[in-house]
PDB file of C-alpha atoms in Angstrom:
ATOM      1  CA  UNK A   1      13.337  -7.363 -11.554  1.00 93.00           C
ATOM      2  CA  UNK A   2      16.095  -6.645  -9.256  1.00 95.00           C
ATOM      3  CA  UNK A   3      15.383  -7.219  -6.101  1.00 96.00           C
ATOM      4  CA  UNK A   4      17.515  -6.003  -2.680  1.00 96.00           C
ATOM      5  CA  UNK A   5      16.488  -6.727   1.063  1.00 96.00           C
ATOM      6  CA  UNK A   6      16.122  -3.443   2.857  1.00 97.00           C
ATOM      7  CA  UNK A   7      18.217  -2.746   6.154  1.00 97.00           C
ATOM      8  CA  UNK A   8      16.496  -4.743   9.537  1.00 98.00           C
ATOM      9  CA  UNK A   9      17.313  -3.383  12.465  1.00 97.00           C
ATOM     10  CA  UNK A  10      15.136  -4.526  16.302  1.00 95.00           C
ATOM     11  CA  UNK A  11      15.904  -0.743  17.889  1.00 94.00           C
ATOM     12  CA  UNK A  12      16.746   2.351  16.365  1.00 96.00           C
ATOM     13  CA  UNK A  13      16.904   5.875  17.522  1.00 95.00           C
ATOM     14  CA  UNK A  14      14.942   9.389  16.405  1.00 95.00           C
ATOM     15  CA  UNK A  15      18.199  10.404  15.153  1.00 96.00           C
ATOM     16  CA  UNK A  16      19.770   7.608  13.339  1.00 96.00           C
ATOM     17  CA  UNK A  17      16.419   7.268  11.953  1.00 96.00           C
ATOM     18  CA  UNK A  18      16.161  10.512  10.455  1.00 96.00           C
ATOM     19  CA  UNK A  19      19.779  10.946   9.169  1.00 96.00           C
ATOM     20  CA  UNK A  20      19.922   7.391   7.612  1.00 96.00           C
ATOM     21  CA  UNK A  21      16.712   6.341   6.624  1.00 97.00           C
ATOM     22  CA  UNK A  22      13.802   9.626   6.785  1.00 95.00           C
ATOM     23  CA  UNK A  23      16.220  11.896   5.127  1.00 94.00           C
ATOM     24  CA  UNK A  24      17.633  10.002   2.468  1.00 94.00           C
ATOM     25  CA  UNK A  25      14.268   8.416   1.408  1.00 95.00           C
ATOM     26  CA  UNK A  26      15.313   4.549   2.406  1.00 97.00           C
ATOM     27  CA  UNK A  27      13.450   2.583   3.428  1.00 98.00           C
ATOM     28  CA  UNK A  28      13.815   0.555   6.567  1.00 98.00           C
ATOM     29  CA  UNK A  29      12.628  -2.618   8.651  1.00 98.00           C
ATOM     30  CA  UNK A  30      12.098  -2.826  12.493  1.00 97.00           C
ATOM     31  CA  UNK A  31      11.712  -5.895  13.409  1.00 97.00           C
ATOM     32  CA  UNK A  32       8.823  -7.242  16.250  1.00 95.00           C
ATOM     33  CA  UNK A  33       8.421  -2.990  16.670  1.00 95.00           C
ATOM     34  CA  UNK A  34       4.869  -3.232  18.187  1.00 95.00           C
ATOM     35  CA  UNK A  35       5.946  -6.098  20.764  1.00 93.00           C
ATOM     36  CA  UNK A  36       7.038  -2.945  23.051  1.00 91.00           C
ATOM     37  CA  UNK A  37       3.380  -1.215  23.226  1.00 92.00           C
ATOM     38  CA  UNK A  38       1.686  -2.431  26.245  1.00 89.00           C
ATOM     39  CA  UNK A  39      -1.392  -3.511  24.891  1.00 92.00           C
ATOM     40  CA  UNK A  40       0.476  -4.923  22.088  1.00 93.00           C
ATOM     41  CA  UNK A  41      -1.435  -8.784  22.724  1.00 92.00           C
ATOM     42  CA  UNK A  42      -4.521  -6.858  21.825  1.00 93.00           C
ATOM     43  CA  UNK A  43      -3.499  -6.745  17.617  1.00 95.00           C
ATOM     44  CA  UNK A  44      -5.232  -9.487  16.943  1.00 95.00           C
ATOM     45  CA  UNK A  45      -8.165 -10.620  14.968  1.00 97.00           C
ATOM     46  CA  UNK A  46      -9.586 -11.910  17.849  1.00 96.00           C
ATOM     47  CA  UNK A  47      -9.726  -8.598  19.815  1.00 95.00           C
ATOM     48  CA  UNK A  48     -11.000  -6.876  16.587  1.00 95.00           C
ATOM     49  CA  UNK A  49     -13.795  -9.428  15.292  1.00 96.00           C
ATOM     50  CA  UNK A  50     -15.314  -9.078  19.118  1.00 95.00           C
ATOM     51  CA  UNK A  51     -15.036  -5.045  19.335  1.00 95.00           C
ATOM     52  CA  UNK A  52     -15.852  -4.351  15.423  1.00 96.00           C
ATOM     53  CA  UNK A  53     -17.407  -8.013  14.634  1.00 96.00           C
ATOM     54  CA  UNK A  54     -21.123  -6.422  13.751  1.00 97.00           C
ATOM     55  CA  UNK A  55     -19.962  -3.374  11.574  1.00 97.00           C
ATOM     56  CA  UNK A  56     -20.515  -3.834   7.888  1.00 96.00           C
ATOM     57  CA  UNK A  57     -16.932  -3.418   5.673  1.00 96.00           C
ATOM     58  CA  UNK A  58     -16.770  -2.704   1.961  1.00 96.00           C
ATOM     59  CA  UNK A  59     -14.478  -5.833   0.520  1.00 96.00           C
ATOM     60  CA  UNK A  60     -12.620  -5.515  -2.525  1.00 94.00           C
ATOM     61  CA  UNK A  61     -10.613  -8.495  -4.317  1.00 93.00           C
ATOM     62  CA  UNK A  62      -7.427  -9.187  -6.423  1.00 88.00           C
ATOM     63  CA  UNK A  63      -9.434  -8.680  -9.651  1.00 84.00           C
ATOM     64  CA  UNK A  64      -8.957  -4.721 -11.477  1.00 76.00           C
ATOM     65  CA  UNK A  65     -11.906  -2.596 -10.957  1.00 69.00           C
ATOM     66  CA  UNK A  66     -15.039  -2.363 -13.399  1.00 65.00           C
ATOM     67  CA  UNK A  67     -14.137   0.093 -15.855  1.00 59.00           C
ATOM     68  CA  UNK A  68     -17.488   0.976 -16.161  1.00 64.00           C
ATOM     69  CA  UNK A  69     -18.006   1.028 -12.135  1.00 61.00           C
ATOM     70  CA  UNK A  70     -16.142   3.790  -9.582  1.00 62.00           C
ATOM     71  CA  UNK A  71     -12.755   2.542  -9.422  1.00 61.00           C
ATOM     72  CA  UNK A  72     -13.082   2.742  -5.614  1.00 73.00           C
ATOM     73  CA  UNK A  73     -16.030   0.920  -5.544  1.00 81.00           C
ATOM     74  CA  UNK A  74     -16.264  -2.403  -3.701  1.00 90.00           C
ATOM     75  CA  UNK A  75     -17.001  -5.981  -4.603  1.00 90.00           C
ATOM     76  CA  UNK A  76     -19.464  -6.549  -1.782  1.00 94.00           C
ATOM     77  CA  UNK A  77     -19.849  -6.065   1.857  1.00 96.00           C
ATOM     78  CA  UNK A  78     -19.962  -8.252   4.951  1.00 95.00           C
ATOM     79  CA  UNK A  79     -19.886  -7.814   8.436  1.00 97.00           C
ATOM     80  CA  UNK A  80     -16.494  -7.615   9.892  1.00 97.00           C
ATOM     81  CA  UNK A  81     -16.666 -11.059  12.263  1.00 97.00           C
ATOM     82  CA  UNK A  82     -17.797 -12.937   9.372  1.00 97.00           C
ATOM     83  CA  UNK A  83     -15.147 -11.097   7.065  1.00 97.00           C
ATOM     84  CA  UNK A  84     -12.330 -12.979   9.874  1.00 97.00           C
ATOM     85  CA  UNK A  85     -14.029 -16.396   9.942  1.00 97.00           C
ATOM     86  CA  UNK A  86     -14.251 -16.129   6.434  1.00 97.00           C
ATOM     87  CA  UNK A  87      -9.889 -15.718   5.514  1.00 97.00           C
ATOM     88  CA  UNK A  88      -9.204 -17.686   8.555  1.00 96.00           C
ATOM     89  CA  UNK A  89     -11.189 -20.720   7.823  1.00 96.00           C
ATOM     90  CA  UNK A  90     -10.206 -20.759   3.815  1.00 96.00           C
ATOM     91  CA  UNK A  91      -7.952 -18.966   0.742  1.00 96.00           C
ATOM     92  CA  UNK A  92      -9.131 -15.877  -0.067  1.00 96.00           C
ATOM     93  CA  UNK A  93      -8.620 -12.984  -1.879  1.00 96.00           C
ATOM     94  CA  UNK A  94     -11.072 -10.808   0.079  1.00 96.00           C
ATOM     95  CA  UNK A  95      -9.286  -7.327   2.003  1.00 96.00           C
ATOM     96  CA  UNK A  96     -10.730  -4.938   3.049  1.00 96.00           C
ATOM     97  CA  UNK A  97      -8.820  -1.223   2.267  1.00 90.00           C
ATOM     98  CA  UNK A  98      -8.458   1.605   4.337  1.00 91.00           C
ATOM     99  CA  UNK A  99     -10.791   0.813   7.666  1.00 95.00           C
ATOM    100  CA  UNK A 100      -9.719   4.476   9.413  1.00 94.00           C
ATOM    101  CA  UNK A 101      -9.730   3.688  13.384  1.00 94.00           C
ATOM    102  CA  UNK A 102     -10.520   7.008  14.160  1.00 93.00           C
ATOM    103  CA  UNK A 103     -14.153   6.638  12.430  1.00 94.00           C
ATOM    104  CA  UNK A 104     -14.453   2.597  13.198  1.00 94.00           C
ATOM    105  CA  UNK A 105     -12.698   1.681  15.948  1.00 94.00           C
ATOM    106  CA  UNK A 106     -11.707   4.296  18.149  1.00 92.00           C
ATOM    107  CA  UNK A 107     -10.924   2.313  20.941  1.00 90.00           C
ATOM    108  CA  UNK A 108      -7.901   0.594  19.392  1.00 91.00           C
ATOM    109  CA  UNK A 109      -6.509   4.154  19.429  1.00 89.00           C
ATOM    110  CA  UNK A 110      -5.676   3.791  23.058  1.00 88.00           C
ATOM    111  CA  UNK A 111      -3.351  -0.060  22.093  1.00 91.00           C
ATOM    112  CA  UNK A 112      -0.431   1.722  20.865  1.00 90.00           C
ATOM    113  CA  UNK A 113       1.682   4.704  21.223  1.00 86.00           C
ATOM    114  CA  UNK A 114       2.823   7.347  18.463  1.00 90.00           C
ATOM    115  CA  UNK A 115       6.598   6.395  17.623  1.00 90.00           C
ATOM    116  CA  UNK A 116       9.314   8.377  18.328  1.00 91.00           C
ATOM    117  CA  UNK A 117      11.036   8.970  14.990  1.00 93.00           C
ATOM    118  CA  UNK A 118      10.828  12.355  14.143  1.00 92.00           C
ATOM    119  CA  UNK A 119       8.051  12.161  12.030  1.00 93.00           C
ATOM    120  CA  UNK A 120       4.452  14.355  12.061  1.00 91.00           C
ATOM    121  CA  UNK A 121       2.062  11.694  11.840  1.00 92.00           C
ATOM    122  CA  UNK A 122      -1.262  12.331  10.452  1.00 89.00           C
ATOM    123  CA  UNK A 123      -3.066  11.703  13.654  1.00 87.00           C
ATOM    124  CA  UNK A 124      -6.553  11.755  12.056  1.00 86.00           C
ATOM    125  CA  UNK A 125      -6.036   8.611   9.524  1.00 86.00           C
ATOM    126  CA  UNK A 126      -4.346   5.619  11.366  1.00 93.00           C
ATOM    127  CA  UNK A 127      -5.821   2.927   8.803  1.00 95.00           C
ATOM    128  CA  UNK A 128      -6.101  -0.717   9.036  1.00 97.00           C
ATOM    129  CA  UNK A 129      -5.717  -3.157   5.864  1.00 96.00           C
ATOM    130  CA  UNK A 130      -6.775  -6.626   6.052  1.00 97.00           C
ATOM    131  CA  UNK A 131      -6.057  -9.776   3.293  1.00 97.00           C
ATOM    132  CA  UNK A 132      -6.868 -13.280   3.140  1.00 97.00           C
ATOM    133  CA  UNK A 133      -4.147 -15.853   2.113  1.00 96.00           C
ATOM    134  CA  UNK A 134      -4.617 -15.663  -1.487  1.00 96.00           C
ATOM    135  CA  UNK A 135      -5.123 -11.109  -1.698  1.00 96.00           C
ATOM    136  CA  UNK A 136      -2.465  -8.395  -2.880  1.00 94.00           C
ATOM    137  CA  UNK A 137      -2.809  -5.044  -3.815  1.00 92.00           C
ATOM    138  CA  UNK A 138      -2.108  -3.857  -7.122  1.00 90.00           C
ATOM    139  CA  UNK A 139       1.348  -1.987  -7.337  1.00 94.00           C
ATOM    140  CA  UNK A 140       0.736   1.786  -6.734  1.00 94.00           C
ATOM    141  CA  UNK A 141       2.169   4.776  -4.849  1.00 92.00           C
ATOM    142  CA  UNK A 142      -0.063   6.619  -2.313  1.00 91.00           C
ATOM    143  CA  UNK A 143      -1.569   9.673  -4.350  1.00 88.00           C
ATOM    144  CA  UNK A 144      -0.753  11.774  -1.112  1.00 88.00           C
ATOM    145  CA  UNK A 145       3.097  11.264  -1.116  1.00 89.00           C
ATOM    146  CA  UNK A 146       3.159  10.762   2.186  1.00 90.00           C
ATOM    147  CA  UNK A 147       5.972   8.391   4.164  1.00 93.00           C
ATOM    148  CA  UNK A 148       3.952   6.064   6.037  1.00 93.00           C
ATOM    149  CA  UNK A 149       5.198   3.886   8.655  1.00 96.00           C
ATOM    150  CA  UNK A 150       3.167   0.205   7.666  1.00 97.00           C
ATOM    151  CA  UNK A 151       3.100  -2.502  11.323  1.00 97.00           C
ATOM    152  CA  UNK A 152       1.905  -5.856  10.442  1.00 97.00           C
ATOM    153  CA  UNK A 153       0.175  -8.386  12.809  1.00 97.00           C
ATOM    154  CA  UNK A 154      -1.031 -11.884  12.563  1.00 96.00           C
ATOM    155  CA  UNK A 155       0.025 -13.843   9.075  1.00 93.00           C
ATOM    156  CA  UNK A 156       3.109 -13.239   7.272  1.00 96.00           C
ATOM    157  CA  UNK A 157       3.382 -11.143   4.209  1.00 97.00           C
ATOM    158  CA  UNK A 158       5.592 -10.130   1.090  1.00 97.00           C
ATOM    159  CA  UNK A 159       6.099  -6.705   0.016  1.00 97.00           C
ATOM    160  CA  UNK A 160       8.049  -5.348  -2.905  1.00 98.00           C
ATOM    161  CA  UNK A 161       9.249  -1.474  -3.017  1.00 98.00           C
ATOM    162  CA  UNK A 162      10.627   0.504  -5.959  1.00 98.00           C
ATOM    163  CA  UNK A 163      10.799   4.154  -5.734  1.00 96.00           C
ATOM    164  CA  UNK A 164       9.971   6.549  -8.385  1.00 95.00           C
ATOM    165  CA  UNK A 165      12.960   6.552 -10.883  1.00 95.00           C
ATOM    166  CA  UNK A 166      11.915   2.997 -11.773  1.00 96.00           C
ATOM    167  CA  UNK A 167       8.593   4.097 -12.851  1.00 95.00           C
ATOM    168  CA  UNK A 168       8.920   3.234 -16.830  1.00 92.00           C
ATOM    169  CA  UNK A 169      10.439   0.042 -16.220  1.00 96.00           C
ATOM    170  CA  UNK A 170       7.224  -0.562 -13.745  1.00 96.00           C
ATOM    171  CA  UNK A 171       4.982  -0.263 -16.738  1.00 94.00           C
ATOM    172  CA  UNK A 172       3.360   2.823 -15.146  1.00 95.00           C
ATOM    173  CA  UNK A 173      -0.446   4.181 -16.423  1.00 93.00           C
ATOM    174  CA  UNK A 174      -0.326   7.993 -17.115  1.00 91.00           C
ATOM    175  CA  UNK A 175      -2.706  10.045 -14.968  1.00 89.00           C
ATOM    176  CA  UNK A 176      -2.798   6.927 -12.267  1.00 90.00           C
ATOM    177  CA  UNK A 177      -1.183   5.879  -9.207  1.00 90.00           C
ATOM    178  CA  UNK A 178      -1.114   2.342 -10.150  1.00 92.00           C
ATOM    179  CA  UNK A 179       0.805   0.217 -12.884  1.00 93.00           C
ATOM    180  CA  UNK A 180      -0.473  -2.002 -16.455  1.00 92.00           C
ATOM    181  CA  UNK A 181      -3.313  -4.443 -14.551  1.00 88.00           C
ATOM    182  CA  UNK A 182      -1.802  -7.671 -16.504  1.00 89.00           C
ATOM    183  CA  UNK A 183       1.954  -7.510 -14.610  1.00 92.00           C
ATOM    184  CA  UNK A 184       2.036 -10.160 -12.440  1.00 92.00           C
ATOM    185  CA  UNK A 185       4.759  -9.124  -9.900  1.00 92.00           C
ATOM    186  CA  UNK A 186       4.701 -12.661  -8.016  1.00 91.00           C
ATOM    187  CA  UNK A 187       5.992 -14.716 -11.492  1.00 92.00           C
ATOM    188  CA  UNK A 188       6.977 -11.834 -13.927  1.00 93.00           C
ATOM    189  CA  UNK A 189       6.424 -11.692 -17.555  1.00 94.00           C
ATOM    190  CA  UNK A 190       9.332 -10.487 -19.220  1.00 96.00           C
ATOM    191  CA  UNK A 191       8.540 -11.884 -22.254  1.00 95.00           C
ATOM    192  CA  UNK A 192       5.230  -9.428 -22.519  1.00 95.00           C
ATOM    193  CA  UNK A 193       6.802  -7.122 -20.053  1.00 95.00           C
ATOM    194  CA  UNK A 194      10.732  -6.909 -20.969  1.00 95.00           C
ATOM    195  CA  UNK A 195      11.371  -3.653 -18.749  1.00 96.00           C
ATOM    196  CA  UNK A 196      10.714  -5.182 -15.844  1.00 96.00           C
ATOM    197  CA  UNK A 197      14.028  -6.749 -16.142  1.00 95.00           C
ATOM    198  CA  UNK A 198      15.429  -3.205 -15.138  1.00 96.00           C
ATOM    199  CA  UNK A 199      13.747  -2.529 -12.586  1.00 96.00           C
ATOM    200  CA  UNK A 200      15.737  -1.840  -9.484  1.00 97.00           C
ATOM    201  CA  UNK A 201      13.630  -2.170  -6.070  1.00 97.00           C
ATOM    202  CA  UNK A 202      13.201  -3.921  -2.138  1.00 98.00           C
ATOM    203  CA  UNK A 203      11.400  -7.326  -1.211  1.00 97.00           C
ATOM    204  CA  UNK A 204      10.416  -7.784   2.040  1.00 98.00           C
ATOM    205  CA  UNK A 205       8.918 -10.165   4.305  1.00 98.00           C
ATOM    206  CA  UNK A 206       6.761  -9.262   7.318  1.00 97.00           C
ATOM    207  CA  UNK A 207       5.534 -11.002  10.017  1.00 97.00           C
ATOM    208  CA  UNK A 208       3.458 -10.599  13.426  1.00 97.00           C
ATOM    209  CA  UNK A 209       4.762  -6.929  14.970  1.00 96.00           C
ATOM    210  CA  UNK A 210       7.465  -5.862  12.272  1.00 97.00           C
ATOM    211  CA  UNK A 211       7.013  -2.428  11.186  1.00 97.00           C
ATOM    212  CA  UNK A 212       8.365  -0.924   7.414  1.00 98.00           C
ATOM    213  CA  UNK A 213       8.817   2.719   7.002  1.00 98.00           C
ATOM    214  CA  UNK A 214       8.266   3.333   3.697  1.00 97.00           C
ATOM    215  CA  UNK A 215       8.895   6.472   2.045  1.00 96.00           C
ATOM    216  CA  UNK A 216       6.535   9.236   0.062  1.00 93.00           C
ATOM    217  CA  UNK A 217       5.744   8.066  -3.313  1.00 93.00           C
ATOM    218  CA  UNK A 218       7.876   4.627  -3.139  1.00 97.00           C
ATOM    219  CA  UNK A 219       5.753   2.194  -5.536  1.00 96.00           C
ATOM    220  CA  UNK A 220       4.793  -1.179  -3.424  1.00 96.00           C
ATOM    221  CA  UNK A 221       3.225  -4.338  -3.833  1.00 96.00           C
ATOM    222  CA  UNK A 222       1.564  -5.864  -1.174  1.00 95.00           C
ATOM    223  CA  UNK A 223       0.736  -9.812  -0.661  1.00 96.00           C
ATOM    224  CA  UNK A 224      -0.754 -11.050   1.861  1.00 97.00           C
ATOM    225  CA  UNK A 225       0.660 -14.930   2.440  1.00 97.00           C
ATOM    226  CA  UNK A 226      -1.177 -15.822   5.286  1.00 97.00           C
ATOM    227  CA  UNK A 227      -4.766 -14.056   6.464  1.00 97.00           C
ATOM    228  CA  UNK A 228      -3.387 -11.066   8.254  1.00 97.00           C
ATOM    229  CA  UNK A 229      -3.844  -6.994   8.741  1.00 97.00           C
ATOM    230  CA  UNK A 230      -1.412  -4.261   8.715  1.00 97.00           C
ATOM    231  CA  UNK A 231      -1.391  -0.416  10.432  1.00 96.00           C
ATOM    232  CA  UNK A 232      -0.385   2.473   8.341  1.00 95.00           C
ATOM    233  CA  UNK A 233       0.464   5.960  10.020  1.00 95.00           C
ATOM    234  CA  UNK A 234       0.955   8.987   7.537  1.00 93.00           C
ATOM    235  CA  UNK A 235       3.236  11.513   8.006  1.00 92.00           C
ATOM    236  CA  UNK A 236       1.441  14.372   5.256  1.00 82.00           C
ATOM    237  CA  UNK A 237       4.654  16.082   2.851  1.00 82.00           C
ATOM    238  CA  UNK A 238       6.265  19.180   4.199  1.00 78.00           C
ATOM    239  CA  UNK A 239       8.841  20.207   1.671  1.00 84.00           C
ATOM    240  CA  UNK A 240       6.789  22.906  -0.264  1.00 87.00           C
ATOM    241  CA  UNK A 241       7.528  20.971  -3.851  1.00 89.00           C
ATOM    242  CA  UNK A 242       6.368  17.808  -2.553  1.00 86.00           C
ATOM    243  CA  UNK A 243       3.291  19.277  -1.382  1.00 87.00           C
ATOM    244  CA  UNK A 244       2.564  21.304  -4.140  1.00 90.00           C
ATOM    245  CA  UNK A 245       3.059  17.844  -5.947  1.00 88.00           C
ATOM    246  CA  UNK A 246       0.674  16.281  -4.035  1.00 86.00           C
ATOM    247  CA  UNK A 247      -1.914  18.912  -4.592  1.00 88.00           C
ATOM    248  CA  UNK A 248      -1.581  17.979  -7.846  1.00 86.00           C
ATOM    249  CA  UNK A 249      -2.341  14.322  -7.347  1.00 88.00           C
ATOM    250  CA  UNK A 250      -5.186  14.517  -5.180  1.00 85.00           C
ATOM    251  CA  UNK A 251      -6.541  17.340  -6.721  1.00 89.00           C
ATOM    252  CA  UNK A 252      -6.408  17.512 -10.852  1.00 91.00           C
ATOM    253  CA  UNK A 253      -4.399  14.538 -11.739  1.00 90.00           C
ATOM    254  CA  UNK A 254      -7.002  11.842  -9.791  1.00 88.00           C
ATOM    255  CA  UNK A 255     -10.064  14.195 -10.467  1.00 88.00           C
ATOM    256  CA  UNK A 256      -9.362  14.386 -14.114  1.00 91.00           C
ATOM    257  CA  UNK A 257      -8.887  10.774 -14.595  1.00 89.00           C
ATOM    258  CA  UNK A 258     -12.179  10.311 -12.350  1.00 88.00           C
ATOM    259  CA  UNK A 259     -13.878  12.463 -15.126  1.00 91.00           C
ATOM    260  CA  UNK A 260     -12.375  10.489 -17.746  1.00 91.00           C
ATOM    261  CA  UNK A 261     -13.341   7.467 -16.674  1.00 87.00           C
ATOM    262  CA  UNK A 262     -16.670   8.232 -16.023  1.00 88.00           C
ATOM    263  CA  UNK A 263     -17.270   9.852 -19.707  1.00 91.00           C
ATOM    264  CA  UNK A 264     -15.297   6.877 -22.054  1.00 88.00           C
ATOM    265  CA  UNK A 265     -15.310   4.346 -19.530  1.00 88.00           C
ATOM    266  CA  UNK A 266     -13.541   1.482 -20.706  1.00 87.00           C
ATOM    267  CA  UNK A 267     -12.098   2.419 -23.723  1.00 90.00           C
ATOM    268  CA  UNK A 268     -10.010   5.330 -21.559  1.00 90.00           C
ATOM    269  CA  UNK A 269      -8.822   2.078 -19.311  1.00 89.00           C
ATOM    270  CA  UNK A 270      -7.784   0.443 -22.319  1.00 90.00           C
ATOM    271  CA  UNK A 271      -6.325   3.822 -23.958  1.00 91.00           C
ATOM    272  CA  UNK A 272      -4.173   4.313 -20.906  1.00 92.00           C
ATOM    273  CA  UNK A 273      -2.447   0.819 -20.057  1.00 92.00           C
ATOM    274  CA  UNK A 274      -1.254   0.560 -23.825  1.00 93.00           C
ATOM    275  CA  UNK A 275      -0.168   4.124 -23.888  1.00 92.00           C
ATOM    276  CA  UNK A 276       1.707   2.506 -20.674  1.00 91.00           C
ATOM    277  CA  UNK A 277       3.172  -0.119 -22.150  1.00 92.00           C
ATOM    278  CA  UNK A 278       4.589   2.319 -25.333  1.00 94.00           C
ATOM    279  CA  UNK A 279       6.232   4.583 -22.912  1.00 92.00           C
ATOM    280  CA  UNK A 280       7.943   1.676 -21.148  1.00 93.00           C
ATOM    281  CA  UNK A 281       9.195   0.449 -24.482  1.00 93.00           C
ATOM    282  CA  UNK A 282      10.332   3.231 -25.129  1.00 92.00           C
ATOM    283  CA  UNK A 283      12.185   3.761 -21.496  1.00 92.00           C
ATOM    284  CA  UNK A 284      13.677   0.480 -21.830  1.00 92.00           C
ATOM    285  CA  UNK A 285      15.016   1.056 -25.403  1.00 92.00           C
ATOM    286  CA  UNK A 286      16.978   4.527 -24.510  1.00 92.00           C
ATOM    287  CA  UNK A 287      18.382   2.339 -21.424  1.00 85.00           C
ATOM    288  CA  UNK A 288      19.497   0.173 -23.879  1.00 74.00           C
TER     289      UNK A 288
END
């Protein structure tokens, strides 16, 4: 892989924002961007293990999910204090996966303040994501398309963007959001996976307050290197192809692969990822 650092800035305003970054799809870094909120010493897991600590939270781990299981479906279930003891007392690869604040933890709504960049959040799915030292998230796009502004508190952590022309060389599986299980983005393959070689993308490192705008449909790769949790706020698509795009996504592409799923089980899993790894081939052998 080829791997660029993204532009950091500390400050930046609505309109340098939109020409340079919003507009032309790039992704940015602001560093220690929550530090400004007021309540901004309340993101913490302390503050959230003693206002959400008895709630019950699906978990899900590093492993693929059961092809003969939901794909959505979780590994177990634990109640959110003893979720925190649990990644800040040992490795893990436990996270838990879009905890909406609106539904959970309402309160936390009132810590922070919308930013001003010129972007239409989705004000009804601010999400939390939490990780142990040892959890990442398999590399996908979001199936809504959205740009997403991503704040990260407590540990560090190491993400890795690519946007959608390097989708072949990413290994991608047809009908999915996500890429062949087996790449291992943190020590490549590119013996088994020789296209990966081409692909041109972002790393970045985040720690306590930084946020990442990240654009609609950029693939990333998430790894959490110390137990930490992270804030996503969605700005929905408003160019009529992109929406119409997403429409698709959400509503025949995911739904038909649902369906498949459900009927062949694993054998469509396995039918996709090599039908994944031919296309790739072939991507990488018209490049060269």
């Amino acid at each position: 892989m080829i791997l660029e650092s993204v532009d950091v800035v500390t400050d930046i305003s609505k309109e340098d924002f939109q020409k340079n970054y919003f507009k032309k799809h790039k992704p940015l870094l602001i560093k220690n961007f929550a530090s400004r909120w007021d309540a901004f010493d309340k993101w913490n897991f302390d503050f959230i293990r003693e206002k959400a600590g008895e709630q019950e939270v699906p978990l899900y781990d590093n492993k693929p999910a059961d092809a003969n299981k939901s794909s959505d479906a979780p590994v177990t279930k634990m109640k959110m204090k003893d979720y925190i003891d649990t990644i800040k007392s040992k490795p893990s690869d436990l996270r838990i996966f879009f905890y909406i604040i609106t539904d959970r933890l309402p309160e936390l709504l009132k810590n922070f303040t919308y930013p001003d960049l010129g972007m239409k959040f989705f004000k009804r799915l601010p999400t939390l994501f939490f990780g142990g030292s040892e959890a990442h998230v398999l590399m996908h796009y979001d199936v809504d398309l959205g740009d997403f502004l991503h704040i990260h508190f407590e540990g560090k952590k190491r993400i890795l963007l690519f946007d959608q022309k390097q989708s072949a060389f990413l290994y991608k599986v047809p009908l999915s959001v996500h890429t062949i299980y087996d790449v291992d983005y943190e020590n490549p393959d590119y013996e088994k996976f020789p296209a990966l070689k081409q692909a041109k993308g972002f790393e970045i490192f985040m720690e306590h307050g930084d946020a990442l705008f990240i654009p609609g449909a950029f693939w990333h790769f998430n790894r959490y290197l110390e137990p930490g949790f992270s804030m996503s706020l969605r700005a929905l698509p408003n160019k009529p192809n992109v929406f119409a795009n997403m429409l698709y996504h959400v509503f025949i592409m995911r739904y038909t692969d649902k369906l498949m799923r459900k009927i062949f089980k694993a054998k469509w899993v396995n039918y996709k990822q090599k039908w994944a790894y031919k296309k790739s081939s072939k991507a990488l052998a018209r490049h060269s």
